[in-house]
Tab-separated table of C-alpha atoms and ligand atoms in Angstrom:
chain	number	residue	atom	x	y	z
A	1	MET	CA	31.823	-11.983	-12.825
A	2	PRO	CA	28.106	-12.312	-13.510
A	3	GLU	CA	26.888	-15.711	-14.626
A	4	LYS	CA	25.676	-15.388	-18.220
A	5	MET	CA	21.958	-15.784	-18.683
A	6	GLN	CA	20.157	-16.202	-22.001
A	7	ASP	CA	17.548	-18.290	-20.457
A	8	LEU	CA	14.853	-18.282	-17.768
A	9	ARG	CA	15.999	-21.778	-16.750
A	10	ASP	CA	19.498	-20.574	-15.881
A	11	PHE	CA	17.949	-17.861	-13.717
A	12	ILE	CA	15.691	-20.348	-11.916
A	13	LYS	CA	18.742	-22.556	-11.240
A	14	ILE	CA	20.630	-19.621	-9.759
A	15	LEU	CA	17.667	-18.659	-7.576
A	16	GLU	CA	17.439	-22.221	-6.290
A	17	LYS	CA	21.155	-22.334	-5.518
A	18	GLU	CA	20.857	-19.055	-3.616
A	19	GLY	CA	17.855	-20.262	-1.570
A	20	GLU	CA	15.568	-17.773	-3.352
A	21	LEU	CA	13.145	-20.263	-4.928
A	22	LYS	CA	10.401	-22.483	-3.563
A	23	ARG	CA	8.876	-25.282	-5.634
A	24	ILE	CA	5.156	-25.791	-4.931
A	25	THR	CA	4.249	-29.404	-5.608
A	26	ALA	CA	0.710	-29.338	-4.180
A	27	GLU	CA	-2.037	-29.064	-6.798
A	28	VAL	CA	-3.047	-25.459	-7.422
A	29	ASP	CA	-5.852	-24.016	-9.559
A	30	TRP	CA	-4.954	-21.486	-12.280
A	31	ASN	CA	-8.247	-19.792	-11.452
A	32	LEU	CA	-7.452	-17.250	-8.661
A	33	GLU	CA	-5.750	-19.758	-6.346
A	34	LEU	CA	-2.330	-19.494	-7.995
A	35	SER	CA	-2.314	-15.696	-8.011
A	36	HIS	CA	-3.564	-15.507	-4.424
A	37	ILE	CA	-0.804	-17.796	-3.161
A	38	ALA	CA	1.734	-15.736	-5.095
A	39	LYS	CA	0.304	-12.404	-3.925
A	40	LEU	CA	0.242	-13.378	-0.240
A	41	ASN	CA	3.774	-14.716	-0.613
A	42	GLU	CA	4.868	-11.451	-2.259
A	43	GLU	CA	3.341	-9.371	0.538
A	44	ARG	CA	5.389	-11.437	2.992
A	45	LYS	CA	8.537	-10.835	0.913
A	46	GLY	CA	8.754	-14.572	0.287
A	47	PRO	CA	10.793	-16.475	-2.304
A	48	ALA	CA	10.161	-16.792	-6.016
A	49	LEU	CA	7.701	-19.624	-6.670
A	50	LEU	CA	7.630	-22.429	-9.192
A	51	PHE	CA	4.165	-24.011	-9.277
A	52	GLU	CA	4.770	-27.511	-10.615
A	53	ASN	CA	1.291	-28.978	-10.331
A	54	ILE	CA	-1.381	-26.827	-11.938
A	55	LYS	CA	-4.824	-28.408	-12.114
A	56	GLY	CA	-5.418	-29.733	-15.627
A	57	TYR	CA	-1.985	-28.765	-16.932
A	58	GLU	CA	1.555	-30.070	-17.149
A	59	THR	CA	3.307	-26.749	-17.692
A	60	PRO	CA	4.740	-25.183	-14.507
A	61	VAL	CA	4.184	-21.515	-13.645
A	62	PHE	CA	6.948	-19.286	-12.291
A	63	THR	CA	5.928	-16.216	-10.230
A	64	SER	CA	7.245	-13.594	-7.799
A	65	ALA	CA	10.622	-13.488	-9.521
A	66	TYR	CA	11.500	-9.902	-8.656
A	67	THR	CA	9.631	-9.207	-5.409
A	68	LYS	CA	12.936	-8.729	-3.651
A	69	THR	CA	15.862	-6.577	-4.708
A	70	SER	CA	18.204	-9.528	-4.104
A	71	ARG	CA	16.648	-11.452	-6.996
A	72	VAL	CA	16.848	-8.516	-9.395
A	73	ALA	CA	20.497	-8.169	-8.419
A	74	LEU	CA	21.069	-11.866	-9.185
A	75	ALA	CA	19.426	-11.522	-12.609
A	76	LEU	CA	21.867	-8.697	-13.314
A	77	GLY	CA	24.864	-10.664	-12.018
A	78	MET	CA	25.257	-8.313	-9.051
A	79	ASP	CA	25.806	-8.856	-5.359
A	80	LYS	CA	22.609	-9.933	-3.571
A	81	THR	CA	22.911	-7.134	-1.027
A	82	SER	CA	22.753	-4.386	-3.698
A	83	THR	CA	20.108	-1.725	-3.142
A	84	ILE	CA	17.811	-0.298	-5.809
A	85	VAL	CA	20.091	2.741	-6.064
A	86	ASP	CA	23.165	0.485	-6.467
A	87	ILE	CA	21.427	-1.505	-9.191
A	88	ALA	CA	20.220	1.597	-11.012
A	89	ARG	CA	23.645	3.262	-10.856
A	90	ASN	CA	25.274	0.142	-12.315
A	91	TRP	CA	22.562	-0.150	-14.995
A	92	SER	CA	22.919	3.482	-15.994
A	93	ASP	CA	26.731	3.228	-16.172
A	94	LYS	CA	26.550	0.138	-18.378
A	95	VAL	CA	24.008	1.427	-20.897
A	96	THR	CA	25.791	4.766	-21.112
A	97	GLU	CA	29.062	2.995	-21.860
A	98	LYS	CA	27.942	0.506	-24.498
A	99	LEU	CA	24.829	-1.039	-26.057
A	100	ILE	CA	25.257	-4.565	-27.448
A	101	PRO	CA	23.114	-5.504	-30.464
A	102	PRO	CA	21.529	-8.980	-30.665
A	103	GLU	CA	23.217	-11.800	-32.551
A	104	ILE	CA	21.237	-13.613	-35.229
A	105	VAL	CA	21.552	-17.409	-34.964
A	106	LYS	CA	20.022	-20.075	-37.221
A	107	ASN	CA	18.251	-22.228	-34.680
A	108	GLY	CA	17.415	-22.539	-30.998
A	109	PRO	CA	15.280	-24.422	-28.494
A	110	ILE	CA	12.265	-22.211	-29.160
A	111	PHE	CA	11.688	-24.195	-32.371
A	112	GLU	CA	11.428	-27.502	-30.484
A	113	ASN	CA	7.623	-27.372	-30.893
A	114	THR	CA	5.477	-25.563	-33.463
A	115	LEU	CA	1.700	-25.264	-33.234
A	116	GLU	CA	-0.038	-24.147	-36.416
A	117	GLY	CA	-3.508	-24.304	-37.977
A	118	ASP	CA	-6.052	-26.053	-35.765
A	119	ASP	CA	-3.393	-26.764	-33.140
A	120	VAL	CA	-3.078	-23.079	-32.220
A	121	ASP	CA	-4.487	-22.748	-28.699
A	122	LEU	CA	-3.425	-20.143	-26.144
A	123	LEU	CA	-5.133	-22.128	-23.404
A	124	LYS	CA	-2.781	-25.037	-23.966
A	125	PHE	CA	-0.808	-23.203	-21.262
A	126	PRO	CA	-1.989	-22.641	-17.655
A	127	VAL	CA	-2.828	-18.981	-18.198
A	128	PRO	CA	-3.958	-17.662	-14.794
A	129	GLN	CA	-7.022	-15.652	-13.803
A	130	LEU	CA	-5.453	-13.224	-11.334
A	131	TYR	CA	-8.278	-11.239	-9.686
A	132	PRO	CA	-12.034	-11.846	-9.409
A	133	MET	CA	-13.110	-8.900	-11.595
A	134	ASP	CA	-10.450	-9.364	-14.287
A	135	GLY	CA	-12.040	-9.586	-17.721
A	136	GLY	CA	-10.415	-12.960	-18.298
A	137	ARG	CA	-7.194	-14.928	-18.176
A	138	TYR	CA	-4.013	-12.926	-18.744
A	139	PHE	CA	-1.375	-14.581	-20.888
A	140	GLY	CA	0.779	-11.473	-20.746
A	141	THR	CA	1.951	-10.043	-17.450
A	142	THR	CA	5.685	-10.660	-17.820
A	143	ALA	CA	5.404	-11.239	-21.576
A	144	TYR	CA	6.893	-8.720	-23.959
A	145	LEU	CA	5.649	-7.869	-27.401
A	146	ILE	CA	8.133	-7.682	-30.249
A	147	THR	CA	7.236	-5.335	-33.077
A	148	LYS	CA	9.096	-3.580	-35.879
A	149	ASP	CA	8.922	-0.043	-37.239
A	150	PRO	CA	7.777	-0.452	-40.859
A	151	GLU	CA	9.966	2.475	-42.015
A	152	THR	CA	13.229	1.882	-40.171
A	153	ASP	CA	13.112	-1.808	-39.148
A	154	PHE	CA	13.816	-0.729	-35.542
A	155	ILE	CA	12.792	-3.635	-33.287
A	156	ASN	CA	10.952	-2.834	-30.064
A	157	LEU	CA	10.287	-4.956	-26.989
A	158	GLY	CA	7.442	-3.757	-24.765
A	159	VAL	CA	5.730	-5.326	-21.754
A	160	TYR	CA	2.000	-4.744	-22.292
A	161	ARG	CA	-0.794	-6.668	-20.631
A	162	MET	CA	-2.279	-9.362	-22.882
A	163	GLN	CA	-5.644	-10.968	-22.311
A	164	VAL	CA	-6.783	-14.231	-23.869
A	165	LEU	CA	-9.898	-13.110	-25.786
A	166	ASP	CA	-10.357	-16.577	-27.262
A	167	ASN	CA	-8.035	-19.479	-28.023
A	168	ARG	CA	-6.445	-17.674	-30.974
A	169	SER	CA	-6.748	-13.988	-30.024
A	170	LEU	CA	-4.655	-11.980	-27.596
A	171	GLY	CA	-5.998	-8.560	-26.516
A	172	LEU	CA	-3.248	-5.921	-26.216
A	173	GLN	CA	-3.261	-2.795	-24.078
A	174	LEU	CA	-0.964	-0.460	-26.011
A	175	LEU	CA	-1.356	2.875	-24.250
A	176	LYS	CA	-1.084	6.087	-26.243
A	177	GLY	CA	2.431	6.957	-27.315
A	178	LYS	CA	3.930	3.596	-26.327
A	179	ASP	CA	6.326	2.322	-28.959
A	180	ALA	CA	4.117	-0.505	-30.241
A	181	GLU	CA	1.178	1.910	-30.458
A	182	VAL	CA	3.274	4.370	-32.471
A	183	MET	CA	4.219	1.491	-34.774
A	184	LEU	CA	0.629	0.270	-35.081
A	185	ASN	CA	-0.395	3.739	-36.262
A	186	LYS	CA	2.313	3.577	-38.931
A	187	TYR	CA	0.961	0.233	-40.168
A	188	TRP	CA	-2.525	1.796	-40.265
A	189	GLU	CA	-1.153	4.573	-42.475
A	190	ILE	CA	0.405	2.128	-44.923
A	191	GLY	CA	-2.648	-0.152	-44.753
A	192	GLU	CA	-0.891	-3.300	-43.567
A	193	PRO	CA	-1.326	-5.563	-40.515
A	194	MET	CA	1.430	-5.271	-37.907
A	195	PRO	CA	3.520	-8.418	-37.393
A	196	ALA	CA	3.974	-9.096	-33.694
A	197	ALA	CA	5.316	-11.763	-31.363
A	198	ALA	CA	4.438	-12.141	-27.679
A	199	VAL	CA	7.296	-13.711	-25.776
A	200	ILE	CA	7.506	-15.460	-22.423
A	201	GLY	CA	10.973	-16.210	-21.088
A	202	GLY	CA	14.358	-16.027	-22.725
A	203	SER	CA	16.718	-13.806	-20.769
A	204	PRO	CA	15.221	-12.980	-17.339
A	205	LEU	CA	16.065	-9.399	-18.257
A	206	GLY	CA	13.429	-9.418	-21.022
A	207	PHE	CA	10.684	-8.592	-18.528
A	208	LEU	CA	12.848	-6.082	-16.638
A	209	VAL	CA	14.069	-4.243	-19.735
A	210	GLY	CA	10.920	-4.699	-21.845
A	211	SER	CA	9.090	-2.532	-19.319
A	212	THR	CA	11.696	0.252	-19.445
A	213	LEU	CA	10.795	3.533	-21.090
A	214	VAL	CA	13.842	3.914	-23.332
A	215	PRO	CA	13.556	6.564	-26.035
A	216	TYR	CA	12.009	5.421	-29.337
A	217	GLY	CA	14.744	4.050	-31.587
A	218	THR	CA	16.784	2.351	-28.861
A	219	SER	CA	16.107	-1.375	-29.007
A	220	GLU	CA	15.588	-3.088	-25.670
A	221	TYR	CA	17.562	-6.032	-27.111
A	222	GLU	CA	20.633	-3.779	-27.055
A	223	VAL	CA	19.961	-2.764	-23.450
A	224	ILE	CA	19.643	-6.427	-22.378
A	225	GLY	CA	22.941	-7.086	-24.200
A	226	SER	CA	24.608	-4.205	-22.405
A	227	LEU	CA	23.347	-5.293	-18.969
A	228	SER	CA	24.197	-8.977	-19.382
A	229	GLY	CA	27.481	-8.326	-21.195
A	230	GLU	CA	26.635	-10.598	-24.128
A	231	PRO	CA	24.402	-10.293	-27.200
A	232	VAL	CA	20.918	-11.780	-26.992
A	233	GLU	CA	20.712	-14.727	-29.397
A	234	VAL	CA	17.793	-14.201	-31.772
A	235	ILE	CA	16.291	-16.000	-34.741
A	236	LYS	CA	14.663	-14.248	-37.680
A	237	SER	CA	11.120	-15.596	-37.834
A	238	ASP	CA	10.111	-16.957	-41.239
A	239	LEU	CA	6.491	-16.016	-40.462
A	240	THR	CA	6.739	-12.418	-39.257
A	241	GLY	CA	10.312	-11.390	-40.107
A	242	LEU	CA	10.765	-10.383	-36.457
A	243	LEU	CA	13.818	-11.256	-34.378
A	244	ILE	CA	12.689	-13.638	-31.628
A	245	PRO	CA	14.822	-14.857	-28.701
A	246	ALA	CA	16.301	-18.281	-29.454
A	247	GLN	CA	15.952	-19.443	-25.841
A	248	ALA	CA	12.442	-18.161	-25.114
A	249	GLU	CA	9.972	-20.503	-23.443
A	250	ILE	CA	6.897	-19.576	-25.512
A	251	VAL	CA	6.490	-17.287	-28.537
A	252	VAL	CA	3.047	-16.434	-29.883
A	253	GLU	CA	3.246	-15.023	-33.393
A	254	GLY	CA	0.736	-13.328	-35.612
A	255	PHE	CA	-0.558	-10.033	-36.920
A	256	VAL	CA	-2.435	-7.074	-35.412
A	257	ASP	CA	-5.120	-5.352	-37.472
A	258	PRO	CA	-4.474	-1.598	-37.038
A	259	ASN	CA	-8.016	-0.591	-38.043
A	260	PRO	CA	-9.658	0.840	-34.863
A	261	GLU	CA	-13.048	-0.348	-36.113
A	262	ASN	CA	-11.876	-3.911	-35.597
A	263	PHE	CA	-10.580	-3.425	-32.052
A	264	ARG	CA	-12.178	-5.542	-29.324
A	265	GLU	CA	-13.230	-5.252	-25.721
A	266	GLU	CA	-10.476	-6.056	-23.226
A	267	GLY	CA	-10.197	-5.850	-19.438
A	268	PRO	CA	-10.868	-4.840	-16.773
A	269	PHE	CA	-7.620	-5.818	-15.087
A	270	GLY	CA	-6.362	-5.521	-11.519
A	271	GLU	CA	-3.627	-3.009	-12.292
A	272	TYR	CA	-0.397	-2.056	-10.518
A	273	THR	CA	-2.103	1.009	-9.004
A	274	GLY	CA	-4.106	-1.296	-6.741
A	275	TYR	CA	-7.319	-0.613	-8.685
A	276	TYR	CA	-9.075	-2.209	-11.602
A	277	SER	CA	-8.427	-0.196	-14.705
A	278	GLY	CA	-11.997	0.764	-15.547
A	279	LYS	CA	-14.819	-1.343	-16.808
A	280	ALA	CA	-14.282	-3.014	-20.138
A	281	LYS	CA	-17.290	-1.355	-21.766
A	282	GLU	CA	-16.366	2.144	-20.613
A	283	GLU	CA	-12.754	1.757	-21.665
A	284	PHE	CA	-11.397	2.133	-25.133
A	285	PRO	CA	-11.482	-1.014	-27.262
A	286	LYS	CA	-8.082	-2.586	-27.826
A	287	PRO	CA	-6.091	-3.992	-30.720
A	288	TRP	CA	-5.482	-7.725	-30.621
A	289	LEU	CA	-3.021	-10.237	-31.940
A	290	LYS	CA	-4.511	-12.744	-34.366
A	291	VAL	CA	-2.395	-15.753	-33.507
A	292	GLU	CA	-1.089	-17.768	-36.455
A	293	ARG	CA	1.619	-19.817	-34.800
A	294	ILE	CA	2.806	-20.769	-31.330
A	295	LEU	CA	6.387	-21.881	-30.751
A	296	HIS	CA	7.466	-23.436	-27.493
A	297	ARG	CA	10.313	-25.349	-25.956
A	298	ASN	CA	10.010	-28.864	-24.620
A	299	LYS	CA	8.522	-28.624	-21.116
A	300	PRO	CA	8.007	-24.871	-21.316
A	301	ILE	CA	7.802	-22.709	-18.201
A	302	PHE	CA	5.028	-20.105	-18.024
A	303	TRP	CA	6.101	-16.882	-16.250
A	304	ALA	CA	3.504	-14.667	-14.551
A	305	THR	CA	3.285	-11.790	-12.099
A	306	THR	CA	0.331	-10.823	-9.937
A	307	VAL	CA	0.405	-7.055	-10.673
A	308	GLY	CA	-2.257	-5.567	-8.287
A	309	ARG	CA	-1.452	-3.497	-5.180
A	310	PRO	CA	2.102	-2.481	-4.308
A	311	VAL	CA	4.579	-3.788	-3.478
A	312	THR	CA	4.963	-6.781	-5.782
A	313	ASP	CA	7.518	-7.592	-8.428
A	314	THR	CA	5.762	-5.318	-10.918
A	315	HIS	CA	6.506	-2.342	-8.661
A	316	MET	CA	10.059	-3.500	-8.034
A	317	VAL	CA	10.653	-3.862	-11.766
A	318	GLN	CA	9.208	-0.429	-12.483
A	319	SER	CA	11.126	1.161	-9.624
A	320	ILE	CA	14.445	-0.263	-10.775
A	321	ASN	CA	14.127	0.256	-14.498
A	322	ARG	CA	12.645	3.736	-14.140
A	323	THR	CA	15.243	4.814	-11.602
A	324	ALA	CA	17.990	3.549	-13.920
A	325	GLU	CA	16.533	5.097	-17.043
A	326	LEU	CA	15.779	8.442	-15.361
A	327	TRP	CA	19.358	8.564	-14.102
A	328	THR	CA	20.629	7.789	-17.625
A	329	GLN	CA	18.432	10.446	-19.220
A	330	LEU	CA	19.477	13.087	-16.654
A	331	LYS	CA	23.110	12.288	-17.446
A	332	ARG	CA	22.409	12.669	-21.157
A	333	LEU	CA	20.804	16.049	-20.478
A	334	GLY	CA	24.062	17.026	-18.796
A	335	VAL	CA	22.501	18.009	-15.468
A	336	PRO	CA	25.525	18.343	-13.160
A	337	GLY	CA	25.878	17.174	-9.587
A	338	ILE	CA	23.435	14.237	-9.589
A	339	GLN	CA	24.434	12.025	-6.635
A	340	SER	CA	21.592	9.525	-6.625
A	341	VAL	CA	18.136	8.983	-8.074
A	342	TYR	CA	15.244	6.948	-6.677
A	343	ILE	CA	11.720	6.132	-7.769
A	344	PRO	CA	10.375	4.157	-4.797
A	345	PRO	CA	8.479	0.882	-5.387
A	346	GLU	CA	5.905	2.121	-2.863
A	347	SER	CA	5.034	4.934	-5.295
A	348	THR	CA	4.115	2.012	-7.627
A	349	GLY	CA	7.560	2.542	-9.094
A	350	ARG	CA	6.487	5.504	-11.178
A	351	PHE	CA	4.627	8.462	-9.628
A	352	TRP	CA	7.293	10.036	-7.371
A	353	ALA	CA	10.998	10.605	-7.924
A	354	ILE	CA	13.681	11.707	-5.470
A	355	ILE	CA	16.940	13.272	-6.635
A	356	SER	CA	19.997	13.988	-4.517
A	357	ILE	CA	22.332	16.697	-5.854
A	358	LYS	CA	25.593	18.426	-5.024
A	359	GLN	CA	24.740	22.068	-5.710
A	360	ASN	CA	27.116	24.146	-7.812
A	361	TYR	CA	25.052	27.273	-8.471
A	362	PRO	CA	21.905	29.157	-7.402
A	363	GLY	CA	18.792	27.477	-8.746
A	364	HIS	CA	20.518	24.106	-9.093
A	365	GLY	CA	17.773	22.316	-7.143
A	366	ARG	CA	15.122	23.696	-9.489
A	367	HIS	CA	17.232	22.796	-12.513
A	368	ALA	CA	17.541	19.164	-11.419
A	369	GLY	CA	13.841	18.911	-10.563
A	370	MET	CA	12.617	20.516	-13.778
A	371	ALA	CA	15.017	18.344	-15.762
A	372	VAL	CA	13.217	15.255	-14.433
A	373	PHE	CA	9.986	16.464	-16.026
A	374	ALA	CA	11.849	17.223	-19.253
A	375	THR	CA	13.117	13.671	-19.709
A	376	VAL	CA	11.121	11.175	-21.762
A	377	LEU	CA	10.834	9.050	-18.642
A	378	GLY	CA	9.997	11.746	-16.092
A	379	ASN	CA	7.536	13.379	-18.434
A	380	TYR	CA	5.391	10.257	-18.407
A	381	GLY	CA	3.248	10.285	-15.313
A	382	VAL	CA	5.786	11.409	-12.696
A	383	LYS	CA	3.598	13.594	-10.471
A	384	GLY	CA	6.131	14.703	-7.915
A	385	VAL	CA	9.852	15.281	-7.651
A	386	ILE	CA	11.656	15.863	-4.368
A	387	VAL	CA	15.165	17.316	-4.611
A	388	VAL	CA	17.512	16.950	-1.640
A	389	ASP	CA	21.123	17.922	-0.930
A	390	GLU	CA	24.090	15.614	-1.353
A	391	ASP	CA	24.249	14.630	2.317
A	392	ILE	CA	21.065	12.596	1.842
A	393	ARG	CA	20.850	9.540	-0.394
A	394	ALA	CA	17.772	9.610	-2.584
A	395	ASP	CA	16.574	6.303	-1.114
A	396	ASP	CA	17.035	7.349	2.531
A	397	ILE	CA	13.342	8.061	3.069
A	398	GLU	CA	13.760	9.010	6.763
A	399	ARG	CA	16.262	11.733	5.847
A	400	VAL	CA	14.199	12.804	2.833
A	401	LEU	CA	11.250	13.445	5.181
A	402	TRP	CA	13.616	15.307	7.497
A	403	ALA	CA	14.742	17.497	4.583
A	404	ILE	CA	11.130	18.234	3.634
A	405	SER	CA	10.565	19.222	7.250
A	406	VAL	CA	13.583	21.475	7.815
A	407	ARG	CA	14.868	22.595	4.391
A	408	TYR	CA	11.600	23.196	2.602
A	409	ASN	CA	9.415	26.280	2.734
A	410	PRO	CA	6.276	25.469	0.701
A	411	ILE	CA	5.562	28.944	-0.688
A	412	GLU	CA	9.161	29.482	-1.841
A	413	ASP	CA	10.223	25.983	-2.671
A	414	THR	CA	7.306	24.544	-4.613
A	415	GLU	CA	6.715	24.651	-8.352
A	416	LEU	CA	3.406	23.481	-9.745
A	417	ILE	CA	2.862	22.480	-13.338
A	418	LYS	CA	-0.715	22.257	-14.480
A	419	LYS	CA	-0.441	19.998	-17.459
A	420	GLY	CA	1.726	16.963	-18.116
A	421	ARG	CA	1.536	13.565	-19.794
A	422	SER	CA	-0.185	11.034	-17.587
A	423	THR	CA	-1.013	7.380	-17.556
A	424	PRO	CA	-4.698	6.638	-18.117
A	425	LEU	CA	-4.398	4.070	-15.322
A	426	ASP	CA	-4.052	6.724	-12.575
A	427	PRO	CA	-7.083	6.359	-10.263
A	428	SER	CA	-6.596	9.864	-8.821
A	429	LEU	CA	-7.819	11.295	-12.142
A	430	PRO	CA	-11.444	11.277	-13.321
A	431	MET	CA	-12.039	8.368	-15.750
A	432	GLU	CA	-12.759	10.626	-18.719
A	433	LYS	CA	-9.728	12.921	-18.244
A	434	ARG	CA	-6.887	10.551	-17.646
A	435	TYR	CA	-4.310	11.677	-20.152
A	436	ILE	CA	-3.259	14.815	-18.269
A	437	VAL	CA	-1.893	15.210	-14.760
A	438	SER	CA	-0.490	18.130	-12.762
A	439	ARG	CA	2.965	17.966	-11.220
A	440	ILE	CA	4.744	19.244	-8.150
A	441	LEU	CA	8.406	19.973	-7.577
A	442	ILE	CA	9.484	20.064	-3.936
A	443	ASP	CA	12.897	21.667	-3.652
A	444	ALA	CA	14.108	20.518	-0.236
A	445	THR	CA	17.663	21.756	-0.720
A	446	THR	CA	19.190	24.619	1.268
A	447	PRO	CA	19.410	27.454	-1.304
A	448	HIS	CA	22.920	27.701	-2.735
A	449	GLU	CA	22.694	31.499	-2.808
A	450	TRP	CA	22.096	31.948	0.930
A	451	GLU	CA	25.111	33.629	2.472
A	452	ARG	CA	24.086	32.698	6.015
A	453	LYS	CA	23.287	29.016	5.901
A	454	PRO	CA	21.893	27.146	8.930
A	455	ILE	CA	24.646	25.292	10.744
A	456	LEU	CA	24.227	21.568	10.551
A	457	ILE	CA	24.969	19.638	13.739
A	458	GLU	CA	27.852	17.213	13.232
A	459	MET	CA	29.296	15.030	15.969
A	460	ASP	CA	32.844	15.727	17.127
A	461	LYS	CA	34.961	13.367	15.004
A	462	VAL	CA	37.679	12.618	17.562
A	463	THR	CA	35.174	11.869	20.307
A	464	MET	CA	33.115	9.760	17.963
A	465	GLU	CA	36.113	7.614	17.012
A	466	LYS	CA	37.001	7.137	20.659
A	467	VAL	CA	33.436	6.163	21.512
A	468	LEU	CA	33.337	3.659	18.684
A	469	GLU	CA	36.605	2.114	19.832
A	470	ARG	CA	35.092	1.583	23.297
A	471	TRP	CA	31.695	0.479	21.951
A	472	ASP	CA	31.832	-3.074	23.307
A	473	GLU	CA	32.483	-1.703	26.801
A	474	PHE	CA	29.074	-0.049	26.846
A	475	GLY	CA	27.278	-3.311	26.219
A	476	LEU	CA	25.163	-1.738	23.473
B	501	FMN	C1	3.748	-5.998	-15.398
B	501	FMN	C2	3.685	-4.788	-16.288
B	501	FMN	C3	2.568	-4.583	-17.085
B	501	FMN	C4	2.483	-3.497	-17.947
B	501	FMN	N1	1.370	-3.339	-18.725
B	501	FMN	C5	1.311	-2.332	-19.616
B	501	FMN	C6	0.189	-2.224	-20.502
B	501	FMN	O1	-0.750	-3.016	-20.456
B	501	FMN	N2	0.217	-1.217	-21.404
B	501	FMN	C7	1.239	-0.338	-21.487
B	501	FMN	O2	1.196	0.537	-22.357
B	501	FMN	N3	2.289	-0.382	-20.639
B	501	FMN	C8	2.358	-1.387	-19.731
B	501	FMN	N4	3.439	-1.479	-18.881
B	501	FMN	C9	4.472	-0.438	-18.910
B	501	FMN	C10	5.345	-0.629	-20.107
B	501	FMN	O3	5.970	-1.892	-20.061
B	501	FMN	C11	6.420	0.454	-20.203
B	501	FMN	O4	5.793	1.708	-20.327
B	501	FMN	C12	7.362	0.246	-21.357
B	501	FMN	O5	8.184	1.389	-21.464
B	501	FMN	C13	6.632	0.037	-22.657
B	501	FMN	O6	7.548	-0.235	-23.695
B	501	FMN	P1	7.831	0.842	-24.845
B	501	FMN	O7	8.517	1.986	-24.152
B	501	FMN	O8	8.736	0.094	-25.751
B	501	FMN	O9	6.530	1.202	-25.436
B	501	FMN	C14	3.539	-2.568	-18.009
B	501	FMN	C15	4.665	-2.756	-17.199
B	501	FMN	C16	4.752	-3.868	-16.345
B	501	FMN	C17	5.963	-4.059	-15.495
């Protein structure tokens, strides 16, 4: 049974027990040095890191949590050897079966320390500067923003980058159509500031699930509950009325002015695409959280990720949660025959999807591929879908390339779509036209309707068994 985890500290303990954590006791600077150690470690597929000695600070910084699939599996209480497809299948099964709402409790460790008035200072924590051209220090890379729909009280958790603009202001990048942006527009319509809380820590799944594109109206709290098998313990904040995790490490609370005239310059930032996301002046100004109160536990742990070029934990997180959510949404659409789904981390965990299907009817490959673009998840910035037959697992890239080579005829088996929702962070698009992208569907299945199908070479079963029995004899 999975060990229950409400708390980042429990997760760190488990990682240590499993030999997946390294404590760095040497002094490290928050300014570039920390992120560069973490990034180089991530590129080498190293352990998660706990920096315990940050120059000028007492708070430790935890990084590289999810660089390896094994650590995501541990956070989800699964076997360490699980693959991304295994994890996504399990995730999709669980959320389809049952969502578990959060449980409101009266108190929790997050209220151990309260900073108000003149004591409010975001730089009390060792907020890192990640890359040389970043516009500043980023408090939010694993942090999730909690906001509430003013009409329905639906609570959303979203991972959005958050820059320290000054000691009491947190710049927010809420891209168009993201849940918190939709909510902010509603507050603008009713002429009220939006209450918001930026959270670091709590369940290790907060970061993983907070960056999942679940349809508007499904609370990520319920998804975390479903995946961990227990409700997230939350406290109703007396300041904002929001439900905040009782075991979080740090919660920054305040209000966001929805008036675009009061937005501020934010960025640039070394994004997950491997490029800086534009120059601050050329980019759109951003809303920001006016911080009124900071809550933190005794000896809080600051959690960061390096973002930047693939593959780091950002790409792993995106790959896993998008694979799982795409799979779930395809199931809900009732597309038959889906065997496996995969959005590779190397595609930054978002731009390409691979679907394996067992065909039941002519045009089934096209149906599955087009369905990807029709889902809320696949519609957002997925540029390419590759559909393969059931004999190939979606994550078996060698076989997928083989299928594209021998089962795919470009003129017959390609569908192009000119216009689809994109992310404005895509560097393949011109800066001023980044909300639209074209899409390609590569149907690398053997057409169901062909009466004369190519004959696939299979080894003779009896001979193969005999050979395997004698394997040791051959000294191979
Ligand atoms: C490390 C990381 C940073 C992210 N930064 C942003 C961001 O700055 N803005 C944004 O809109 N989405 C960002 N995302 C993607 C969102 O988390 C994702 O689209 C999620 O679905 C947003 O939540 P929502 O669906 O509740 O709006 C980031 C994801 C990760 C993993």
